[in-house]
Coordinates of C-alpha atoms in Angstrom, one line a residue:
X25 CA 2.2 -13.8 -41.8
X26 CA -1.1 -15.6 -42.2
X27 CA -2.2 -17.5 -39.1
X28 CA -2.8 -21.2 -39.5
X29 CA -6.4 -22.5 -39.9
X30 CA -8.0 -23.6 -36.6
X31 CA -8.0 -27.4 -36.2
X32 CA -11.1 -29.3 -35.2
X33 CA -11.0 -32.9 -33.8
X34 CA -14.3 -34.6 -34.8
X35 CA -14.9 -37.7 -32.6
X36 CA -17.6 -39.9 -34.1
X37 CA -17.8 -43.6 -35.0
X38 CA -19.6 -42.7 -38.3
X39 CA -17.0 -42.2 -41.1
X40 CA -19.6 -40.9 -43.5
X41 CA -20.7 -38.1 -41.3
X42 CA -17.0 -37.4 -40.5
X43 CA -16.4 -36.8 -44.3
X44 CA -19.5 -34.5 -44.5
X45 CA -18.2 -32.5 -41.6
X46 CA -14.7 -32.3 -43.1
X47 CA -16.0 -31.0 -46.5
X48 CA -18.4 -28.6 -44.9
X49 CA -15.9 -27.0 -42.5
X50 CA -13.0 -27.0 -44.9
X51 CA -14.9 -24.5 -47.0
X52 CA -14.9 -22.1 -44.0
X53 CA -11.2 -22.4 -43.4
X54 CA -11.4 -25.0 -40.6
X55 CA -9.1 -28.1 -40.8
X56 CA -10.8 -31.3 -39.5
X57 CA -9.2 -34.4 -38.1
X58 CA -11.4 -37.5 -37.4
X59 CA -11.2 -39.9 -34.5
X60 CA -13.5 -43.0 -34.7
X61 CA -13.9 -43.4 -30.9
X62 CA -13.3 -41.7 -27.6
X63 CA -10.1 -43.5 -26.7
X64 CA -8.5 -42.5 -30.1
X65 CA -9.7 -39.0 -29.6
X66 CA -8.1 -38.7 -26.2
X67 CA -4.8 -40.0 -27.5
X68 CA -4.9 -37.4 -30.3
X69 CA -5.6 -34.6 -27.8
X70 CA -2.5 -35.6 -25.9
X71 CA -0.4 -34.8 -28.9
X72 CA -1.5 -31.2 -28.9
X73 CA -2.3 -28.9 -31.8
X74 CA -6.2 -29.2 -31.5
X75 CA -8.1 -25.9 -31.2
X76 CA -11.6 -27.3 -30.7
X77 CA -13.3 -30.7 -30.3
X78 CA -16.7 -31.9 -31.6
X79 CA -17.7 -35.0 -29.6
X80 CA -20.4 -37.4 -30.5
X81 CA -22.5 -39.1 -27.7
X82 CA -23.3 -42.5 -29.1
X83 CA -20.0 -44.5 -29.8
X84 CA -18.8 -48.0 -29.0
X85 CA -16.6 -48.3 -25.9
X86 CA -16.5 -44.8 -24.3
X87 CA -19.6 -42.8 -25.0
X88 CA -19.4 -39.0 -25.4
X89 CA -20.1 -38.2 -21.7
X90 CA -17.5 -40.7 -20.5
X91 CA -14.9 -39.4 -23.0
X92 CA -15.7 -35.8 -22.0
X93 CA -15.0 -36.7 -18.3
X94 CA -11.7 -38.3 -19.2
X95 CA -10.6 -35.3 -21.4
X96 CA -11.0 -32.9 -18.4
X97 CA -8.8 -35.2 -16.3
X98 CA -5.9 -34.8 -18.7
X99 CA -2.9 -33.0 -17.1
X100 CA -3.0 -30.3 -19.8
X101 CA -5.0 -27.4 -21.0
X102 CA -7.9 -28.7 -23.0
X103 CA -9.6 -27.0 -26.0
X104 CA -13.3 -26.1 -25.9
X105 CA -15.7 -29.0 -26.6
X106 CA -18.9 -28.9 -28.6
X107 CA -21.1 -31.9 -27.7
X108 CA -22.9 -33.6 -30.6
X109 CA -25.8 -36.0 -30.1
X110 CA -28.5 -37.6 -32.2
X111 CA -30.8 -37.7 -29.2
X112 CA -33.1 -34.9 -28.5
X113 CA -33.1 -35.8 -24.9
X114 CA -32.3 -32.5 -23.1
X115 CA -30.9 -34.3 -20.1
X116 CA -27.9 -35.5 -22.1
X117 CA -27.2 -32.0 -23.3
X118 CA -27.5 -30.6 -19.7
X119 CA -25.2 -33.3 -18.4
X120 CA -22.6 -32.5 -21.2
X121 CA -22.7 -28.8 -20.3
X122 CA -22.3 -29.5 -16.6
X123 CA -19.4 -31.8 -17.4
X124 CA -17.6 -28.9 -19.2
X125 CA -18.8 -28.8 -22.8
X126 CA -19.0 -25.2 -24.1
X127 CA -22.0 -25.9 -26.4
X128 CA -24.1 -28.7 -27.9
X129 CA -25.9 -29.4 -31.2
X130 CA -28.3 -32.2 -32.3
X131 CA -27.1 -34.0 -35.4
X132 CA -28.9 -35.8 -38.2
X133 CA -27.8 -38.6 -40.6
X134 CA -27.9 -36.5 -43.7
X135 CA -25.4 -33.9 -42.6
X136 CA -27.8 -31.0 -42.3
X137 CA -26.3 -30.2 -38.9
X138 CA -23.0 -29.2 -40.4
X139 CA -23.9 -25.4 -40.6
X140 CA -25.0 -25.6 -37.0
X141 CA -21.7 -27.3 -36.1
X142 CA -19.8 -24.5 -37.9
X143 CA -21.6 -21.9 -36.0
X144 CA -21.0 -23.7 -32.7
X145 CA -17.3 -24.3 -33.5
X146 CA -16.9 -20.6 -34.5
X147 CA -18.5 -19.5 -31.3
X148 CA -16.4 -21.9 -29.2
X149 CA -13.2 -20.6 -30.9
X150 CA -14.1 -17.0 -30.2
X151 CA -15.0 -17.8 -26.6
X152 CA -11.7 -19.6 -26.2
X153 CA -9.9 -16.6 -27.7
X154 CA -11.6 -14.2 -25.3
X155 CA -10.9 -16.4 -22.3
X156 CA -7.2 -16.6 -23.3
X157 CA -7.1 -12.8 -23.7
X158 CA -8.8 -12.4 -20.3
X159 CA -6.4 -14.9 -18.6
X160 CA -3.4 -13.1 -20.2
X161 CA -4.7 -9.7 -19.0
X162 CA -5.3 -11.0 -15.5
X163 CA -1.8 -12.5 -15.5
X164 CA -0.4 -9.2 -16.6
X165 CA -2.3 -7.4 -13.9
X166 CA -1.0 -9.8 -11.2
X167 CA 2.5 -9.5 -12.6
X168 CA 2.2 -5.7 -12.6
X169 CA 0.9 -5.8 -9.0
X170 CA 3.8 -8.0 -7.9
X171 CA 6.3 -5.7 -9.6
X172 CA 4.7 -2.7 -7.9
X173 CA 4.7 -4.4 -4.6
X174 CA 8.4 -5.3 -5.0
X175 CA 9.2 -1.7 -6.0
X176 CA 7.2 -0.3 -3.1
X177 CA 9.0 -2.7 -0.7
X178 CA 12.4 -1.7 -2.1
X179 CA 11.5 2.0 -1.9
X180 CA 10.4 1.6 1.7
X181 CA 13.6 -0.2 2.6
X182 CA 15.6 2.6 0.9
X183 CA 13.6 5.3 2.8
X184 CA 14.2 3.4 6.1
X185 CA 17.9 3.3 5.3
X186 CA 18.0 7.0 4.4
X187 CA 16.2 7.9 7.7
X188 CA 18.5 5.7 9.6
X189 CA 21.6 7.3 8.2
X190 CA 20.2 10.9 8.5
X191 CA 19.2 10.2 12.1
X192 CA 22.6 8.8 12.9
X193 CA 24.4 11.7 11.2
X194 CA 22.3 14.3 13.1
X195 CA 22.9 12.5 16.3
X196 CA 26.6 12.6 15.7
X197 CA 26.3 16.4 15.1
X198 CA 24.3 16.8 18.3
X199 CA 26.9 14.8 20.2
X200 CA 29.7 16.9 18.8
X201 CA 27.9 20.1 19.8
X202 CA 27.4 18.6 23.3
X203 CA 31.1 17.8 23.6
X204 CA 32.1 21.3 22.4
X205 CA 29.7 22.8 24.9
X206 CA 31.1 20.7 27.7
X207 CA 34.7 21.8 26.9
X208 CA 33.8 25.5 26.7
X209 CA 34.5 27.9 29.6
X210 CA 32.4 30.7 28.1
X211 CA 28.8 30.4 29.5
X212 CA 27.3 32.2 26.4
X213 CA 29.1 29.9 24.1
X214 CA 28.1 26.9 26.1
X215 CA 24.4 28.0 26.1
X216 CA 24.5 28.6 22.4
X217 CA 25.9 25.2 21.6
X218 CA 23.5 23.5 23.9
X219 CA 20.6 25.3 22.2
X220 CA 21.9 24.2 18.8
X221 CA 22.3 20.6 20.1
X222 CA 18.6 20.6 21.2
X223 CA 17.4 21.8 17.8
X224 CA 19.5 19.2 15.9
X225 CA 18.3 16.4 18.3
X226 CA 14.7 17.4 17.7
X227 CA 15.1 16.7 14.0
X228 CA 17.1 13.6 14.6
X229 CA 14.4 12.2 16.8
X230 CA 11.9 12.2 13.9
X231 CA 14.3 10.3 11.6
X232 CA 14.9 7.7 14.3
X233 CA 11.2 7.2 14.8
X234 CA 10.7 6.8 11.0
X235 CA 13.4 4.2 10.9
X236 CA 11.7 2.0 13.5
X237 CA 8.1 2.8 12.4
X238 CA 5.9 0.5 10.3
X239 CA 4.6 3.6 8.5
X240 CA 7.0 5.9 6.8
X241 CA 4.4 8.5 6.0
X242 CA 3.4 9.5 9.5
X243 CA 4.7 9.9 13.1
X244 CA 2.8 9.4 16.4
X245 CA 3.3 12.9 17.7
X246 CA 2.7 12.0 21.4
X247 CA 5.4 9.3 21.2
X248 CA 7.8 11.6 19.4
X249 CA 7.3 14.3 22.0
X250 CA 7.9 11.8 24.9
X251 CA 11.2 10.8 23.3
X252 CA 12.1 14.4 22.6
X253 CA 11.4 15.4 26.2
X254 CA 13.4 12.5 27.5
X255 CA 16.4 13.7 25.4
X256 CA 16.0 17.1 27.0
X257 CA 15.9 15.6 30.5
X258 CA 19.1 13.7 29.8
X259 CA 20.9 16.7 28.3
X260 CA 19.9 19.2 31.0
X261 CA 22.4 20.0 33.7
X262 CA 21.7 19.2 37.3
X263 CA 18.0 18.5 38.1
X264 CA 16.4 21.5 36.3
X265 CA 14.4 19.1 34.1
X266 CA 13.3 16.8 36.9
X267 CA 9.7 18.3 36.9
X268 CA 9.1 18.3 33.1
X269 CA 5.8 16.5 32.3
X270 CA 3.9 15.5 29.2
X271 CA 0.2 14.8 28.8
X272 CA -0.7 14.0 25.3
X273 CA -3.5 12.4 23.2
X274 CA -2.4 9.9 20.6
X275 CA -2.1 11.9 17.4
X276 CA -0.7 10.9 14.0
X277 CA 1.0 13.6 11.9
X278 CA 3.3 13.7 8.8
X279 CA 7.0 13.8 9.5
X280 CA 7.7 17.3 8.2
X281 CA 5.1 18.8 10.5
X282 CA 6.4 16.7 13.4
X283 CA 9.8 18.3 13.0
X284 CA 8.3 21.8 13.2
X285 CA 6.4 20.9 16.3
X286 CA 9.5 19.3 17.9
X287 CA 11.5 22.4 17.3
X288 CA 8.8 24.7 18.8
X289 CA 8.6 22.4 21.9
X290 CA 12.4 22.4 22.2
X291 CA 12.6 26.2 22.1
X292 CA 9.8 26.9 24.5
X293 CA 10.8 24.2 27.0
X294 CA 14.4 25.4 27.0
X295 CA 13.3 29.0 27.5
X296 CA 11.3 27.9 30.5
X297 CA 14.2 26.0 31.9
X298 CA 16.5 29.0 31.5
X299 CA 14.2 31.9 32.5
X300 CA 11.1 30.7 34.4
X301 CA 12.8 29.8 37.7
X302 CA 15.8 32.0 38.4
X303 CA 16.3 30.5 41.8
X304 CA 16.2 26.8 40.8
X305 CA 13.9 24.3 39.2
X306 CA 10.2 24.2 38.8
X307 CA 7.4 22.4 37.0
X308 CA 7.2 22.7 33.2
X309 CA 4.2 21.1 31.5
X310 CA 3.6 20.1 27.9
X311 CA 0.0 19.2 26.9
X312 CA -1.1 18.0 23.5
X313 CA -4.8 17.7 22.8
X314 CA -6.8 16.6 19.7
X315 CA -9.6 19.1 19.3
X316 CA -12.6 18.8 17.0
X317 CA -11.0 20.7 14.2
X318 CA -7.3 21.2 15.1
X319 CA -4.6 20.2 17.5
X320 CA -3.7 22.3 20.6
X321 CA -0.2 22.3 22.1
X322 CA 0.4 24.1 25.4
X323 CA 3.7 24.7 27.1
X324 CA 3.4 26.2 30.5
X325 CA 5.3 26.9 33.7
X326 CA 4.6 28.5 37.1
X327 CA 7.6 30.8 37.1
X328 CA 8.2 34.5 37.0
X329 CA 6.4 35.1 33.7
X330 CA 6.9 37.9 31.2
X331 CA 6.6 40.6 33.9
X332 CA 10.0 39.7 35.2
X333 CA 13.0 41.9 34.4
X334 CA 14.5 41.1 31.0
X335 CA 17.3 38.6 31.2
X336 CA 20.4 40.0 29.5
X337 CA 21.4 36.4 28.4
X338 CA 18.4 36.3 26.1
X339 CA 19.1 36.8 22.4
X340 CA 15.5 36.4 21.2
X341 CA 16.7 33.6 18.8
X342 CA 14.2 31.1 20.4
X343 CA 11.3 33.4 19.8
X344 CA 12.3 34.0 16.2
X345 CA 12.6 30.2 15.6
X346 CA 9.2 29.6 17.2
X347 CA 7.6 32.3 14.9
X348 CA 9.3 30.8 11.8
X349 CA 8.1 27.3 12.6
X350 CA 4.6 28.6 13.3
X351 CA 4.5 30.2 9.9
X352 CA 5.7 27.0 8.3
X353 CA 2.9 25.0 10.1
X354 CA 0.3 27.7 9.5
X355 CA -0.2 27.7 13.3
X356 CA -1.3 30.3 15.7
X357 CA 0.8 31.1 18.8
X358 CA -0.7 33.0 21.7
X359 CA 0.3 33.7 25.2
X360 CA -2.3 33.3 28.0
X361 CA -2.2 36.6 29.9
X362 CA -4.3 35.2 32.7
X363 CA -1.9 32.5 33.6
X364 CA 0.5 32.8 36.6
X365 CA 3.8 32.2 35.0
X366 CA 4.0 31.6 31.3
X367 CA 1.5 29.7 29.2
X368 CA 2.0 29.5 25.4
X369 CA -0.9 28.0 23.3
X370 CA -0.2 26.7 19.8
X371 CA -3.1 25.6 17.5
X372 CA -2.4 23.9 14.2
X373 CA -4.1 21.5 11.7
X374 CA -2.7 18.0 11.4
X375 CA -3.1 18.1 7.6
X376 CA -1.1 21.2 6.9
X377 CA -4.3 23.1 5.8
X378 CA -5.7 25.9 7.9
X379 CA -8.5 24.8 10.2
X380 CA -12.0 25.8 9.1
X381 CA -13.6 28.5 11.2
X382 CA -15.7 27.4 14.1
X383 CA -19.4 27.7 13.3
X384 CA -21.2 30.4 15.3

């Protein structure tokens, strides 16, 4: 379908020049309407359907500048305006451009200015087309941004809900394991169930923190470990956990790696609780430090150490779990042989990539 011709409103009190403009621009596919004064032109603009305006300066009643000012007060989108004047006074042209005109030309009484008007009108129409395209593109960008923000907010809400439900489900499992352990008369079964409960609780604690966190992509590891150790204190029998301490730097880490660290801490702390102090309770320390290139996690006690006689209750499951989590984290696990008691040092990268070697 062929688009309609652009429509020019020519505002001038000279009907002869208006006819010359109409004939000249019609040949170039531009329809022309004539308004003999500023007030008539303003009324015609209110009706709509005008693509560009050519506005003369010298007219009875409202002159061109006054008409221009009133046009831009209209509560509607106004078409581009080309200012036309017989005066060669540049101040009038500058005033018109400052008032909002897109271009200006100097006319004559013989109609020789019509080609200049055609060029100015064509330029004004192209500028208006480009501005419209730009505005539409910007509107689409803003709309796309709003849609993306709405989708991101919905996704975040769903992730929070998922973490909430997963955390609750894991907590229910941990509670069931605790109940089962409490009702068992077999010490080995009781110990195995309590160990399983601690491992489930370590994972549940991450999901609980994600549900209440402002950032679903990371966990504050120091806060997570504090909550995890508090769970261990509450779940321990008697006062064997009364001397469990944490000293930690504020460190941010992704949730998957936090789970692995939590499971390692759970295993090593529980091993210390069970085996480090055969005759009662003693201090157990968890230290987390942010080094230059990696993170150092240390779990230590002042108990009997590895030189003590092997405890027949030990199944080695805890050590296997620690080794598996260390492989997942690409972490190194070393025992400090100079320490009285047991001191396990774990080094890992916060990003999941191996730490670069320390320069010599």
